[in-house]
Each structure stands twice: as C-alpha cells, then as structure tokens.
Coordinates of C-alpha atoms in Angstrom, one line a residue:
Chain J
M681 CA 93.3 123.7 18.0
S682 CA 95.0 127.1 18.0
A683 CA 97.3 127.0 14.9
V684 CA 94.8 128.1 12.2
T685 CA 93.0 131.0 13.8
G686 CA 95.0 133.9 12.3
P687 CA 94.2 135.5 8.9
A688 CA 95.7 133.5 6.1
D689 CA 98.5 135.4 4.4
A690 CA 100.1 134.9 1.0
R691 CA 102.9 132.6 2.1
R692 CA 100.5 130.3 3.8
R693 CA 98.3 130.2 0.8
A694 CA 101.2 129.2 -1.4
D695 CA 101.8 126.1 0.7
P696 CA 99.0 125.6 3.1
A697 CA 99.8 122.0 4.0
N698 CA 103.3 122.6 5.1
P699 CA 104.1 126.1 6.4
S700 CA 107.7 126.8 7.3
I701 CA 108.9 126.0 10.7
W702 CA 109.4 129.7 11.6
R703 CA 105.8 130.4 10.5
Q704 CA 104.6 127.6 12.7
I705 CA 106.5 128.9 15.7
W706 CA 105.2 132.4 15.1
D707 CA 101.7 131.2 14.7
N708 CA 101.9 129.3 18.0
R709 CA 103.9 131.9 19.9
A710 CA 101.3 132.2 22.7
D711 CA 101.7 128.5 23.4
Y712 CA 105.3 129.0 24.5
L713 CA 104.2 131.3 27.3
Y714 CA 102.7 128.2 29.1
V715 CA 105.9 126.3 28.9
L716 CA 108.3 129.2 29.3
P717 CA 108.7 129.2 33.1
A718 CA 109.4 125.4 33.0
I719 CA 111.9 125.8 30.2
V720 CA 113.7 128.6 32.1
V721 CA 114.1 126.5 35.2
M722 CA 115.2 123.5 33.2
L723 CA 117.8 125.5 31.4
I724 CA 119.3 126.9 34.6
V725 CA 119.4 123.7 36.5
I726 CA 119.8 121.1 33.8
A727 CA 121.3 122.4 30.5
Y728 CA 123.9 124.5 32.3
P729 CA 125.2 121.7 34.5
I730 CA 125.4 119.3 31.6
Y731 CA 127.5 121.8 29.6
Y732 CA 129.7 122.4 32.6
T733 CA 130.3 118.7 33.3
I734 CA 131.4 118.1 29.7
E735 CA 133.8 121.1 30.0
L736 CA 135.2 120.0 33.3
S737 CA 135.9 116.5 32.0
F738 CA 138.6 117.9 29.7
F739 CA 140.4 119.9 32.4
Q740 CA 142.4 119.3 35.5
T741 CA 140.8 121.5 38.3
P742 CA 142.5 122.2 41.6
P743 CA 141.1 120.6 44.7
G744 CA 139.5 123.8 45.9
L745 CA 137.5 124.0 42.7
Q746 CA 139.1 127.3 41.6
L747 CA 137.9 127.4 38.1
R748 CA 140.3 130.1 36.9
D749 CA 143.2 127.7 37.6
K750 CA 142.0 124.8 35.6
I751 CA 144.4 123.3 33.0
F752 CA 143.3 121.8 29.7
I753 CA 144.5 118.1 29.5
G754 CA 142.4 116.7 26.7
L755 CA 141.3 113.1 27.1
D756 CA 143.6 112.3 30.0
N757 CA 140.8 112.0 32.5
Y758 CA 139.1 109.4 30.3
K759 CA 142.4 107.5 29.9
A760 CA 142.8 107.6 33.7
I761 CA 139.4 106.0 34.2
L762 CA 139.9 103.2 31.7
N763 CA 143.4 102.4 33.0
S764 CA 142.4 102.1 36.6
E765 CA 141.6 98.7 38.2
V766 CA 138.9 100.2 40.4
F767 CA 137.0 101.0 37.2
W768 CA 136.4 97.4 36.3
R769 CA 135.6 96.3 39.8
V770 CA 133.1 99.1 40.2
T771 CA 131.6 98.4 36.7
L772 CA 131.1 94.8 37.6
N773 CA 129.5 95.7 40.9
T774 CA 127.2 98.1 39.1
V775 CA 126.1 95.5 36.6
I776 CA 125.4 93.0 39.3
W777 CA 123.6 95.5 41.5
T778 CA 121.4 96.9 38.6
V779 CA 120.5 93.6 37.1
A780 CA 119.8 91.7 40.3
S781 CA 117.8 94.5 41.9
T782 CA 115.8 95.1 38.7
V783 CA 115.0 91.5 38.0
V784 CA 114.1 90.5 41.5
S785 CA 112.1 93.6 42.2
F786 CA 110.2 93.1 39.0
I787 CA 109.4 89.5 39.7
L788 CA 108.3 90.2 43.3
G789 CA 106.2 93.1 42.1
Y790 CA 104.6 91.1 39.3
G791 CA 103.8 88.3 41.7
A792 CA 102.4 90.7 44.3
A793 CA 100.3 92.4 41.7
L794 CA 98.8 89.1 40.4
A795 CA 98.1 87.9 44.0
L796 CA 96.5 91.2 44.9
H797 CA 94.4 91.4 41.8
R798 CA 91.5 89.3 43.2
D799 CA 89.6 91.0 46.0
F800 CA 89.9 89.5 49.5
I801 CA 89.4 90.9 53.0
G802 CA 92.3 93.0 54.1
R803 CA 93.6 93.6 50.5
G804 CA 93.7 97.3 50.8
V805 CA 95.6 97.2 54.1
L806 CA 98.0 94.7 52.8
R807 CA 98.7 96.7 49.7
A808 CA 99.3 99.9 51.7
I809 CA 101.8 98.1 54.0
L810 CA 103.7 96.7 51.0
I811 CA 104.0 100.1 49.5
I812 CA 105.4 101.9 52.6
P813 CA 109.0 100.9 52.1
W814 CA 108.9 102.7 48.8
V815 CA 107.5 105.9 50.4
I816 CA 109.9 106.3 53.3
S817 CA 113.2 108.0 53.0
A818 CA 116.1 105.9 51.8
V819 CA 118.1 107.4 54.6
A820 CA 115.8 105.8 57.2
T821 CA 115.9 102.6 55.2
S822 CA 119.7 102.6 55.3
Y823 CA 119.8 103.0 59.0
I824 CA 117.1 100.5 59.7
W825 CA 118.9 97.8 57.7
K826 CA 122.3 98.8 59.0
W827 CA 121.0 98.1 62.5
I828 CA 119.4 94.8 61.3
Y829 CA 122.7 93.7 59.8
H830 CA 124.8 95.0 62.8
S831 CA 127.7 92.6 63.4
D832 CA 127.2 92.2 67.1
F833 CA 123.6 93.1 67.9
G834 CA 121.9 92.7 64.5
V835 CA 118.6 90.8 64.6
I836 CA 119.5 88.7 61.5
G837 CA 122.6 87.4 63.1
A838 CA 120.7 86.7 66.3
V839 CA 118.0 84.7 64.5
L840 CA 120.6 82.6 62.7
V841 CA 122.4 81.8 66.0
E842 CA 119.0 81.1 67.7
L843 CA 118.1 78.7 64.9
G844 CA 121.5 77.0 65.2
L845 CA 122.5 78.0 61.7
A846 CA 125.6 79.9 62.9
D847 CA 127.8 79.7 65.9
R848 CA 128.1 83.4 66.3
P849 CA 126.5 86.3 64.4
P850 CA 127.9 86.5 60.8
N851 CA 129.3 89.8 59.7
L852 CA 127.3 90.4 56.5
I853 CA 128.1 93.9 55.5
D854 CA 131.8 94.1 56.5
N855 CA 132.5 91.1 54.4
V856 CA 133.8 91.4 50.9
D857 CA 131.8 88.3 49.7
T858 CA 128.4 89.1 51.2
V859 CA 128.2 92.9 51.3
L860 CA 126.9 93.4 47.8
A861 CA 124.2 90.8 48.1
S862 CA 123.2 92.1 51.5
L863 CA 122.7 95.6 50.1
I864 CA 120.8 94.3 47.1
V865 CA 118.3 92.8 49.6
V866 CA 117.8 96.2 51.0
N867 CA 117.4 97.8 47.6
I868 CA 114.8 95.3 46.5
W869 CA 112.9 95.9 49.8
R870 CA 112.6 99.5 48.7
E871 CA 112.1 99.0 44.9
F872 CA 109.6 96.1 44.4
P873 CA 106.5 98.1 45.5
F874 CA 107.1 100.4 42.5
A875 CA 106.9 97.4 40.1
M876 CA 103.8 96.2 42.1
I877 CA 102.0 99.6 41.7
M878 CA 102.7 99.8 37.9
L879 CA 101.6 96.2 37.2
M880 CA 98.5 96.4 39.4
A881 CA 97.4 99.4 37.3
G882 CA 98.3 97.4 34.1
L883 CA 96.3 94.4 35.3
Q884 CA 93.2 96.6 35.5
T885 CA 93.4 97.2 31.7
V886 CA 93.3 93.5 30.9
P887 CA 89.7 92.9 29.6
D888 CA 87.8 90.4 31.7
Q889 CA 85.9 89.0 28.7
L890 CA 89.2 87.9 27.2
L891 CA 90.2 85.9 30.3
R892 CA 86.7 84.4 30.7
A893 CA 86.8 83.4 27.0
A894 CA 90.1 81.7 27.6
R895 CA 88.7 79.8 30.6
V896 CA 85.7 78.7 28.6
D897 CA 88.0 77.4 25.9
G898 CA 89.6 75.2 28.6
A899 CA 92.7 77.1 29.4
S900 CA 94.4 76.5 32.7
T901 CA 95.2 79.3 35.1
W902 CA 98.8 79.3 33.8
Q903 CA 97.8 79.2 30.2
A904 CA 95.3 82.1 30.7
F905 CA 98.1 84.1 32.3
W906 CA 100.7 83.2 29.7
H907 CA 98.6 83.7 26.6
V908 CA 96.4 86.6 27.7
T909 CA 97.6 88.5 30.7
F910 CA 101.3 88.4 30.0
P911 CA 101.2 89.7 26.4
Y912 CA 98.7 92.3 27.4
L913 CA 101.1 93.7 30.1
R914 CA 104.1 93.7 27.8
G915 CA 104.0 97.5 27.4
V916 CA 103.7 98.3 31.1
S917 CA 106.4 95.7 31.8
T918 CA 108.9 97.3 29.5
V919 CA 108.4 100.7 30.9
T920 CA 108.6 99.3 34.5
I921 CA 111.8 97.4 33.9
L922 CA 113.4 100.4 32.2
L923 CA 112.4 102.7 35.0
L924 CA 113.6 100.2 37.6
A925 CA 116.9 99.7 35.8
V926 CA 117.5 103.5 35.6
S927 CA 116.7 104.0 39.2
N928 CA 118.8 101.1 40.4
F929 CA 121.7 102.2 38.2
N930 CA 121.4 105.6 39.9
S931 CA 121.2 104.4 43.5
F932 CA 123.3 106.3 45.9
I933 CA 121.9 106.6 49.4
I934 CA 121.7 102.9 50.4
P935 CA 125.3 101.9 49.4
W936 CA 126.7 105.2 50.5
L937 CA 125.2 105.4 53.9
M938 CA 125.4 101.7 54.7
T939 CA 129.0 100.9 53.7
G940 CA 130.4 104.0 51.9
G941 CA 131.4 101.6 49.1
G942 CA 133.5 99.4 51.3
P943 CA 135.0 97.0 52.4
S944 CA 137.8 97.5 49.8
N945 CA 135.4 98.7 47.1
A946 CA 133.2 95.6 47.2
S947 CA 130.0 97.7 47.3
H948 CA 131.1 100.7 45.3
I949 CA 128.9 101.3 42.3
W950 CA 129.3 104.0 39.7
I951 CA 127.4 106.7 41.4
T952 CA 129.0 106.3 44.8
H953 CA 132.4 106.1 43.1
I954 CA 131.8 109.3 41.3
Y955 CA 130.7 111.0 44.5
E956 CA 133.8 109.8 46.3
L957 CA 136.1 110.9 43.5
A958 CA 134.5 114.4 43.5
F959 CA 133.8 115.2 47.1
G960 CA 136.1 112.7 48.9
R961 CA 139.2 113.1 46.8
Q962 CA 138.5 116.4 44.9
R963 CA 139.4 114.7 41.6
W964 CA 136.9 116.9 39.8
G965 CA 138.1 116.2 36.3
V966 CA 137.9 112.4 36.6
A967 CA 134.6 112.6 38.3
A968 CA 133.3 114.8 35.4
A969 CA 134.6 112.3 32.8
Y970 CA 132.8 109.5 34.6
S971 CA 129.6 111.6 34.6
V972 CA 130.0 112.1 30.8
L973 CA 130.3 108.3 30.3
L974 CA 127.3 107.9 32.5
F975 CA 125.3 110.4 30.4
I976 CA 126.1 108.3 27.3
I977 CA 124.9 105.1 28.9
L978 CA 121.8 106.7 30.3
M979 CA 120.9 108.4 27.0
T980 CA 121.1 105.0 25.4
L981 CA 118.7 103.6 28.0
G982 CA 116.6 106.8 27.6
Y983 CA 116.3 106.2 23.9
F984 CA 114.7 102.8 24.5
Y985 CA 112.5 104.3 27.2
V986 CA 111.2 107.0 24.9
R987 CA 110.7 104.4 22.2
A988 CA 108.8 102.2 24.6
L989 CA 106.6 105.1 25.6
S990 CA 105.9 106.3 22.1
G991 CA 105.1 102.7 21.0
D992 CA 102.6 102.6 23.8
E993 CA 101.0 105.8 22.6
K994 CA 100.6 104.6 19.1
K995 CA 99.1 101.3 20.3
G996 CA 96.8 103.2 22.6
A997 CA 95.6 105.5 19.8
G998 CA 95.0 102.6 17.5
A999 CA 93.1 100.5 20.0
Chain O
M620 CA 95.6 88.3 57.5
T621 CA 95.2 87.2 53.9
A622 CA 93.8 83.8 54.6
Q623 CA 90.1 83.2 54.6
S624 CA 89.3 79.7 55.7
A625 CA 85.6 80.3 55.7
R626 CA 85.3 79.7 52.0
P627 CA 83.6 76.5 50.9
A628 CA 86.1 74.0 49.7
R629 CA 86.2 73.6 45.9
R630 CA 87.0 70.6 43.9
R631 CA 89.1 72.4 41.4
G632 CA 92.4 71.7 43.1
R633 CA 94.4 73.3 40.4
I634 CA 92.9 76.8 40.8
D635 CA 93.1 76.5 44.6
G636 CA 96.8 75.6 44.2
W637 CA 97.5 78.9 42.5
R638 CA 95.3 80.8 44.9
W639 CA 97.0 79.3 48.0
G640 CA 100.4 79.7 46.4
G641 CA 99.6 83.4 45.8
R642 CA 98.6 83.8 49.5
A643 CA 101.7 82.1 50.8
F644 CA 103.7 84.4 48.5
L645 CA 101.9 87.4 49.9
V646 CA 102.5 86.3 53.5
L647 CA 106.2 85.9 52.8
L648 CA 106.3 89.3 51.1
L649 CA 104.5 90.9 54.0
L650 CA 107.0 89.5 56.5
Y651 CA 109.9 90.8 54.3
T652 CA 108.3 94.2 54.1
A653 CA 106.9 94.6 57.7
L654 CA 109.5 92.9 59.9
P655 CA 112.2 95.5 59.4
M656 CA 109.7 98.2 60.2
V657 CA 108.5 96.4 63.3
W658 CA 112.1 95.9 64.4
M659 CA 112.7 99.7 64.0
I660 CA 109.7 100.5 66.2
L661 CA 110.6 97.8 68.8
T662 CA 114.2 99.1 69.0
S663 CA 113.0 102.7 69.3
I664 CA 111.2 101.9 72.5
K665 CA 114.1 100.2 74.2
S666 CA 116.7 101.8 76.4
G667 CA 120.2 102.0 74.9
F668 CA 121.3 99.3 77.2
A669 CA 118.4 97.0 76.3
A670 CA 119.1 97.4 72.6
M671 CA 122.7 96.3 72.9
Q672 CA 122.2 92.8 74.2
F673 CA 123.0 89.4 72.8
P674 CA 120.8 87.5 72.4
P675 CA 118.5 90.5 71.9
Q676 CA 115.3 91.2 73.8
W677 CA 112.8 90.2 71.1
W678 CA 110.2 92.1 72.9
P679 CA 111.3 95.2 75.0
S680 CA 111.1 94.1 78.7
E681 CA 110.8 97.7 79.9
P682 CA 109.4 99.7 77.0
T683 CA 110.3 103.4 77.2
L684 CA 109.5 106.5 75.1
A685 CA 112.7 108.2 76.3
S686 CA 114.2 108.4 72.8
Y687 CA 111.1 110.1 71.5
T688 CA 110.8 112.6 74.3
K689 CA 114.5 113.4 74.0
L690 CA 114.2 114.1 70.2
L691 CA 110.9 116.1 70.6
D692 CA 111.8 118.1 73.7
P693 CA 112.6 121.7 72.8
K694 CA 114.3 122.2 76.1
N695 CA 117.4 120.2 75.5
S696 CA 119.9 120.7 72.8
V697 CA 119.2 117.4 71.0
G698 CA 115.5 118.2 70.8
Q699 CA 116.2 121.8 69.6
D700 CA 118.4 120.5 66.8
F701 CA 115.9 117.8 65.8
L702 CA 112.9 120.1 65.8
R703 CA 114.8 122.6 63.7
F704 CA 115.7 120.0 61.2
F705 CA 112.1 119.0 61.1
A706 CA 111.0 122.6 60.5
N707 CA 113.6 123.1 57.8
S708 CA 112.4 120.0 56.0
L709 CA 108.9 121.2 56.2
I710 CA 109.8 124.7 54.7
V711 CA 111.9 123.3 51.9
S712 CA 109.4 120.6 50.9
T713 CA 106.4 123.0 51.0
C714 CA 108.1 125.6 48.9
T715 CA 109.3 123.0 46.4
T716 CA 105.8 121.6 46.1
I717 CA 104.1 125.0 45.6
L718 CA 106.6 126.0 42.9
A719 CA 106.6 122.6 41.1
V720 CA 102.8 122.8 40.9
A721 CA 102.6 126.5 39.9
V722 CA 105.2 126.0 37.1
G723 CA 104.2 122.5 36.1
V724 CA 100.4 123.1 35.6
P725 CA 100.6 125.4 32.6
A726 CA 103.5 123.5 31.1
A727 CA 101.7 120.2 31.4
Y728 CA 98.6 121.7 29.9
A729 CA 100.5 123.1 27.0
F730 CA 102.2 119.7 26.3
S731 CA 98.8 118.0 26.4
R732 CA 96.8 120.4 24.3
F733 CA 98.9 122.6 22.0
G734 CA 100.6 121.8 18.8
F735 CA 103.5 124.2 18.9
P736 CA 106.7 123.0 17.1
G737 CA 109.3 121.3 19.3
R738 CA 106.5 120.1 21.6
R739 CA 107.6 116.4 21.5
F740 CA 111.3 117.3 21.8
L741 CA 110.8 119.5 24.8
F742 CA 108.5 117.0 26.5
F743 CA 110.9 114.1 26.1
S744 CA 113.8 116.2 27.2
V745 CA 111.8 117.0 30.3
L746 CA 111.2 113.3 30.8
L747 CA 114.8 112.4 30.3
R748 CA 115.9 114.6 33.1
N749 CA 114.6 112.1 35.5
M750 CA 116.9 109.5 34.1
F751 CA 120.0 111.3 35.4
P752 CA 121.2 110.8 38.9
A753 CA 121.6 113.8 41.2
V754 CA 125.4 113.1 41.6
I755 CA 126.0 114.2 38.0
F756 CA 124.5 117.6 38.6
L757 CA 126.1 118.0 42.0
V758 CA 129.4 119.7 41.0
P759 CA 128.1 122.1 38.4
L760 CA 125.1 123.0 40.5
F761 CA 127.4 123.6 43.5
I762 CA 129.4 126.0 41.3
L763 CA 126.2 127.6 40.1
M764 CA 125.0 128.1 43.7
R765 CA 128.3 129.5 44.7
L766 CA 128.0 131.9 41.8
L767 CA 124.5 133.0 42.8
G768 CA 125.6 133.3 46.4
L769 CA 123.0 130.6 47.5
V770 CA 125.3 128.1 49.2
N771 CA 123.9 127.5 52.7
T772 CA 120.5 128.7 51.9
H773 CA 117.2 126.9 51.6
A774 CA 116.7 128.6 48.3
S775 CA 119.5 126.5 46.8
L776 CA 117.7 123.4 47.7
I777 CA 114.3 124.5 46.5
L778 CA 115.7 125.5 43.2
T779 CA 117.5 122.2 42.9
Y780 CA 114.6 120.1 43.9
L781 CA 112.7 121.6 41.0
T782 CA 115.1 119.7 38.8
F783 CA 113.4 116.5 39.7
G784 CA 110.0 117.9 41.0
L785 CA 109.2 119.7 37.8
P786 CA 109.7 116.9 35.2
L787 CA 107.7 114.6 37.4
A788 CA 104.9 117.2 37.8
I789 CA 104.8 117.8 34.1
W790 CA 104.7 114.1 33.4
L791 CA 102.0 113.3 35.9
L792 CA 99.8 116.3 35.1
K793 CA 100.0 115.7 31.3
G794 CA 98.6 112.3 32.0
F795 CA 95.6 113.9 33.7
Y796 CA 95.1 116.5 31.0
D797 CA 95.2 113.9 28.3
N798 CA 92.2 112.2 29.9
I799 CA 90.1 115.4 30.3
P800 CA 87.8 115.6 27.2
I801 CA 88.8 118.5 24.9
Q802 CA 85.1 119.1 24.1
L803 CA 84.7 120.9 27.5
E804 CA 87.1 123.6 26.4
Q805 CA 85.7 123.8 22.9
A806 CA 82.2 124.4 24.4
A807 CA 83.6 127.1 26.6
R808 CA 85.4 128.7 23.7
I809 CA 82.1 128.8 21.7
D810 CA 80.5 130.5 24.7
G811 CA 83.1 133.2 24.3
A812 CA 85.8 132.3 26.8
T813 CA 89.4 133.0 25.8
R814 CA 91.8 130.1 25.6
F815 CA 93.4 131.1 28.9
Q816 CA 90.0 131.4 30.6
A817 CA 89.0 127.9 29.4
F818 CA 92.2 126.6 30.9
L819 CA 91.9 128.4 34.2
L820 CA 88.2 128.1 34.8
I821 CA 87.2 124.8 33.1
V822 CA 90.2 122.5 33.0
T823 CA 92.1 123.4 36.1
P824 CA 89.2 122.6 38.5
L825 CA 88.8 119.3 36.8
S826 CA 92.5 118.4 37.3
V827 CA 92.5 118.9 41.1
P828 CA 93.0 115.2 41.8
G829 CA 96.1 115.3 39.5
I830 CA 97.3 118.4 41.2
I831 CA 96.9 116.8 44.6
A832 CA 98.8 113.7 43.5
T833 CA 101.6 115.9 42.0
A834 CA 101.8 117.9 45.2
I835 CA 102.2 114.7 47.4
Y836 CA 104.8 113.4 45.0
S837 CA 106.9 116.5 45.0
F838 CA 106.6 116.8 48.7
I839 CA 107.7 113.3 49.4
G840 CA 110.6 113.6 46.9
A841 CA 111.8 116.8 48.6
W842 CA 111.3 115.5 52.1
N843 CA 113.4 112.4 51.4
E844 CA 116.2 114.1 49.4
Y845 CA 119.6 113.7 50.8
I846 CA 122.5 114.3 48.4
Y847 CA 122.0 117.9 47.5
A848 CA 121.1 118.8 51.0
A849 CA 124.3 117.1 52.2
T850 CA 126.4 119.1 49.7
F851 CA 124.9 122.5 49.7
L852 CA 124.3 123.0 53.4
T853 CA 127.1 123.0 56.0
K854 CA 125.6 125.1 58.9
N855 CA 123.9 123.0 61.5
E856 CA 120.9 125.3 61.8
Q857 CA 120.1 124.9 58.1
L858 CA 120.1 121.1 57.8
T859 CA 117.1 119.1 56.7
L860 CA 116.1 115.9 58.4
P861 CA 117.9 113.3 56.4
V862 CA 121.2 115.1 56.6
G863 CA 120.6 116.3 60.1
I864 CA 120.0 112.7 61.3
Q865 CA 123.1 111.5 59.5
R866 CA 125.4 114.2 61.0
F867 CA 123.9 113.8 64.4
F868 CA 124.4 110.1 64.5
S869 CA 127.8 110.1 63.1
E870 CA 128.6 111.6 66.5
N871 CA 126.5 109.2 68.5
T872 CA 127.2 105.9 66.7
T873 CA 125.8 103.6 69.4
D874 CA 122.5 105.2 70.2
F875 CA 120.4 102.9 68.1
P876 CA 117.1 103.4 69.9
G877 CA 117.6 107.1 69.2
L878 CA 118.4 106.5 65.5
M879 CA 115.4 104.2 65.1
A880 CA 113.1 106.8 66.8
A881 CA 114.5 109.5 64.5
S882 CA 113.9 107.3 61.5
F883 CA 110.4 106.6 62.6
I884 CA 109.6 110.3 63.2
M885 CA 111.1 111.2 59.8
S886 CA 108.9 108.6 58.1
V887 CA 105.6 109.6 59.8
P888 CA 104.7 112.6 57.7
V889 CA 105.2 111.0 54.3
V890 CA 103.6 107.7 55.3
V891 CA 100.5 109.6 56.7
L892 CA 100.3 111.7 53.5
F893 CA 100.6 108.6 51.4
L894 CA 98.0 106.6 53.3
V895 CA 95.5 109.4 53.4
L896 CA 95.8 110.3 49.7
Q897 CA 97.0 107.0 48.2
R898 CA 94.2 106.8 45.7
Y899 CA 95.4 109.9 43.9
F900 CA 99.0 108.9 44.3
V901 CA 98.8 105.5 42.8
R902 CA 96.5 106.6 40.0
A903 CA 98.7 109.5 38.9
L904 CA 101.9 107.4 38.9
T905 CA 100.4 104.9 36.5
E906 CA 98.4 107.4 34.4
G907 CA 101.4 108.2 32.2
A908 CA 102.5 104.6 31.7
V909 CA 99.2 102.8 31.4
K910 CA 96.6 103.9 28.8
H911 CA 93.1 103.5 30.0

C-alpha cells in the first residue's frame, strides 16, 4: 500500500513491473523504522551469540572463559563428541524423550479437545484446570513431582504399597530403568494442554454443515471424524506436532532439576548434557560444538515448520 | 463433574458409547492433571513431621499454615529472602513485558501491512528464534553481559528475556493485525491521516485484546524463566523466584511442606492472570496457527 506513492522516475518507467531491489528498499525505507528496534534487539541477543558459538566450537577455551587464551584446534571438538560413548547414550535418550513426549502429549491433547468440543456443564472449569499445568513454572512442576516420586515418602510409592502392588515404595527416579519414563510422565503432564488448546481452536474451524452432511449420509461417529474432522485438522496438527517436538527437544528444567541427568546419564538429554559440559565441567569448546550440531538439527525442523506455516497461509488465502 | 445423568436415555447406543468414552477419558485426564496439584496443596499445609510419614497422612490431621507464614513474614530471614525474590521476579517480568510490547507492536504491524523487501525473511528469522533452546545462547550471552558489565543486574535478564518475548510478541500481534480489516486505515488515509497516525489512532486501539494477550504471555514467560537467571545472577539479593527457591531448598532439602508452599505461591500470580484473561490468551496463541 505504500510502495507506489513517490513520483515515478526514469528508471522505474524503464521497468515498472520489476524495479531493482535497492530501488524497492529505498522506496520502502520508512517501513524499516517500524521493525528497526526489533531488529536491533534481535541482532544483539541472537545473531551475535550464534556467531560466537560457531567460533568457540573451533577453539579450546580455558575453564575461566578467558577468551584471549583460546587456542584454535579445528574440528577436534566435533571429533571428541562423536567418539564419546556418552554421546550415543544421550542421543538415544533424547530421541526417546522427544518422540514419546510429543506423541503422547499430542494424542492426549487431541482426545481432550474432541471430548471438550461439545458443550456440557462445567466445561469451562474443566478446561481451565487442564490448562494450569502448562501455565505454572516448570521449576514448581519439577519440585511437585520430585516430591510425588520421593523414594521414602512419595505418594505414588505409598499408593502402590497400599494397593498391595509393591512390598515397599519403589524407587522410580533413582533407577536407571525407570527414570526416563518417570520424567516423560512429568513432561507430558506439562505439555499436553498446549496440544489441547491448539486443537480446540482448530476444531472450531471445522464447518458444522460438513459434519451434519456426513451424518445424513449415514456416517458413524468414527467415520465422520476420520473423513471430515481429521483431514480438516491436518494443518493445525502438523504445526502442533512440530512445536511440541521442538519444545520437547529443548526441555531442560524438568530433567535438570529432578535428576540432573542421573543416575549414570540415564536421564541426560542433549540440552542438559550441553549445560553440564559448559557450566559443570567448563568444556566450552565441546559444548559449543554440540550447540552447532543442535542448530543444524533445529534448522532442519525449522525448515519444515516454516513450510507447514506457509502451506497453511496459501490454503487460507485460497479458501 | 463432567457427568450429567439427567439427560434422557437415547437408543443410539453407538453415539452414547463415544460420549461416555469421552467423559471417562476426561475424568482420567482430570485426575492426572489435578491430583499432583492437590497433593502439593495438601503437603504445604502439613508440618514437616507430618509430611515425612509412611504410610502418609492422606489428609493432614493437623493442618497448619506455618509454611506460608514463614515464607511471607518479613520479620524473619526466610521471609525476607522470599519476599525479595518475589519482588525481583515482579520487577523483571514487568519490565520485560513493557519492552516486548513497545518494541513488538510496531514491528508486528509492519510485518502485517507493509511490503518492504526482506519482510518474509525477517519474519521467519524472528519465528525461528523460538526454536532454539536457551542453553545454546547461554555462554555467548554470558560473555556479552560480562562485556557490557551487566552480570548480576536485572537489566541482563530483561535484555535476555526479550530474545524469547519479542519473537512471540511479534508472532502473536501479527496474527491480530492480519485480522483487522485494512479498509479502516484506508478510510483514515483518505480523510487525511498520515500512515503513522492511522497506525497509532485507528489500528492500535483495535488491537488492545492482542496487546493484552501478548503482555500476559511475556509476563508468564519471564516469571517462569530459570536458566538465564540461574546463570547471570549470583548475588542472593538479586535472585528471581525460580532460582531463589532452588538455591534456598538445596540448603533445606527435607522441608517439603515449605517447598510445596513456595511452589504454590510462585504459581498463584500466573494462574490468576491466566484464569482472569484466558479468553485473550487462548485466542492469541491459536491466531497464528489457525486461520479463521
């Protein structure tokens, strides 16, 4: 709306459909004033750190983080990562953590959204209660569940003993076999409301006539869902799953505060491992190299995210 | 609470099967969601001795508010610390919110309305920021803060919180601006308003619900943030609630009623904010992902 208000000059007349990029930038120069403050902040706190991380990953930096004394070591940090046994353990944990959290959160959220779609007494209250775990601090969540899982006085152990399912309270988070699953339960507790909110909003866009028409044609509840609702929600579902996957991949507080990655790395995921390498063991270079690898993974996911979003936009414009 | 037995029974057993299945599912989900929170509250009103029993007291036999009065009493040192953490969290979250909105509003408007080159690229780079975990930015931002002399200041946190507050603000607000008809501004322009006047006087008042939602969002994000605060702040009197509570209870590892009371108090402001303004909040979140 603002691009064509200036007087037309010779160059533009020569090629009115496709003015040069500099021309366009100049013509729209006032537009940039609106985004300038945002860009400046983003440059300081985002572009600079990214540049710095990449640089650090090629150096060995002393524990005190004295940058003047860093030594260039090429790809050694990357080699150190791929050669360590912990790397494969942590990667496997991360995959299990991300996939299990994402899939279960999505299914629970989808089910809740469907069940809450029809109006009934107390629906608003129920919905609000279900969303609360997503709103409160993950620090509070970690402590609440740490107490629930407590090996001597935890309520879960007590219930199991009371029901006669165990002789004495099981030790769920100090046990290599059960710790990851126990933490995933906590993570899902906190993540499924997000899927629920997104899909509830998605459900409101499914046209009622379409569903009614399906019922008139004799479709069962399941058929109406599978052939009408489910395809209609594909766009929202893709975005939700991607956002869940990214946020689960990036989890830190729950594993860090509940177990610190232990026992014997059984609940370390990439992010907690990077944090421990950097701030626990001062291995800045290796931590930075991990971060660069993480960038690459996330950029790949981000590519699909942007594509899913732009696909939505096109569909929205066409409909 | 979800069951309604007063409905007339219907013959279509199949539909009722789905409906009752849905209700049973909701009841289970409610138990999963609510029981941990109920246990937090029940524990917080026990004495330290009553909490450490096996089998546990399912219901506190002698409920007490001692943990709450200890945390909220400015006369003892525990209360002083806790109230200071609370105030620090309030300062940091409020400043972050104001800045994110002030910087995010014009940027989101430009992304929604203007056709400057690089618009799509810049918008998606802003979006992509929220895909990266805080941990990646931790070391370089720590170096940057050391360079700027901001380590151990609240300014370091506010500046950092903008890294996630701002992209979110821009994304949420752009969704709102996209849904405000452009004809309103065109009419204002015809009546002689400048482009900036049209933005400030016509569009901004209409986007107040979006601004409220963005503000709650930034506030909750900043209020709950842990990693940066744990890294940038070392002095006790500077800590925000999440870190303060963690430091505090790493020294008193067995005071579970106190820990639960602190977790409860920390959750109250954000839950109240959310419950009061949830209509804006939910709508804004989904505006960007769902086309109406």
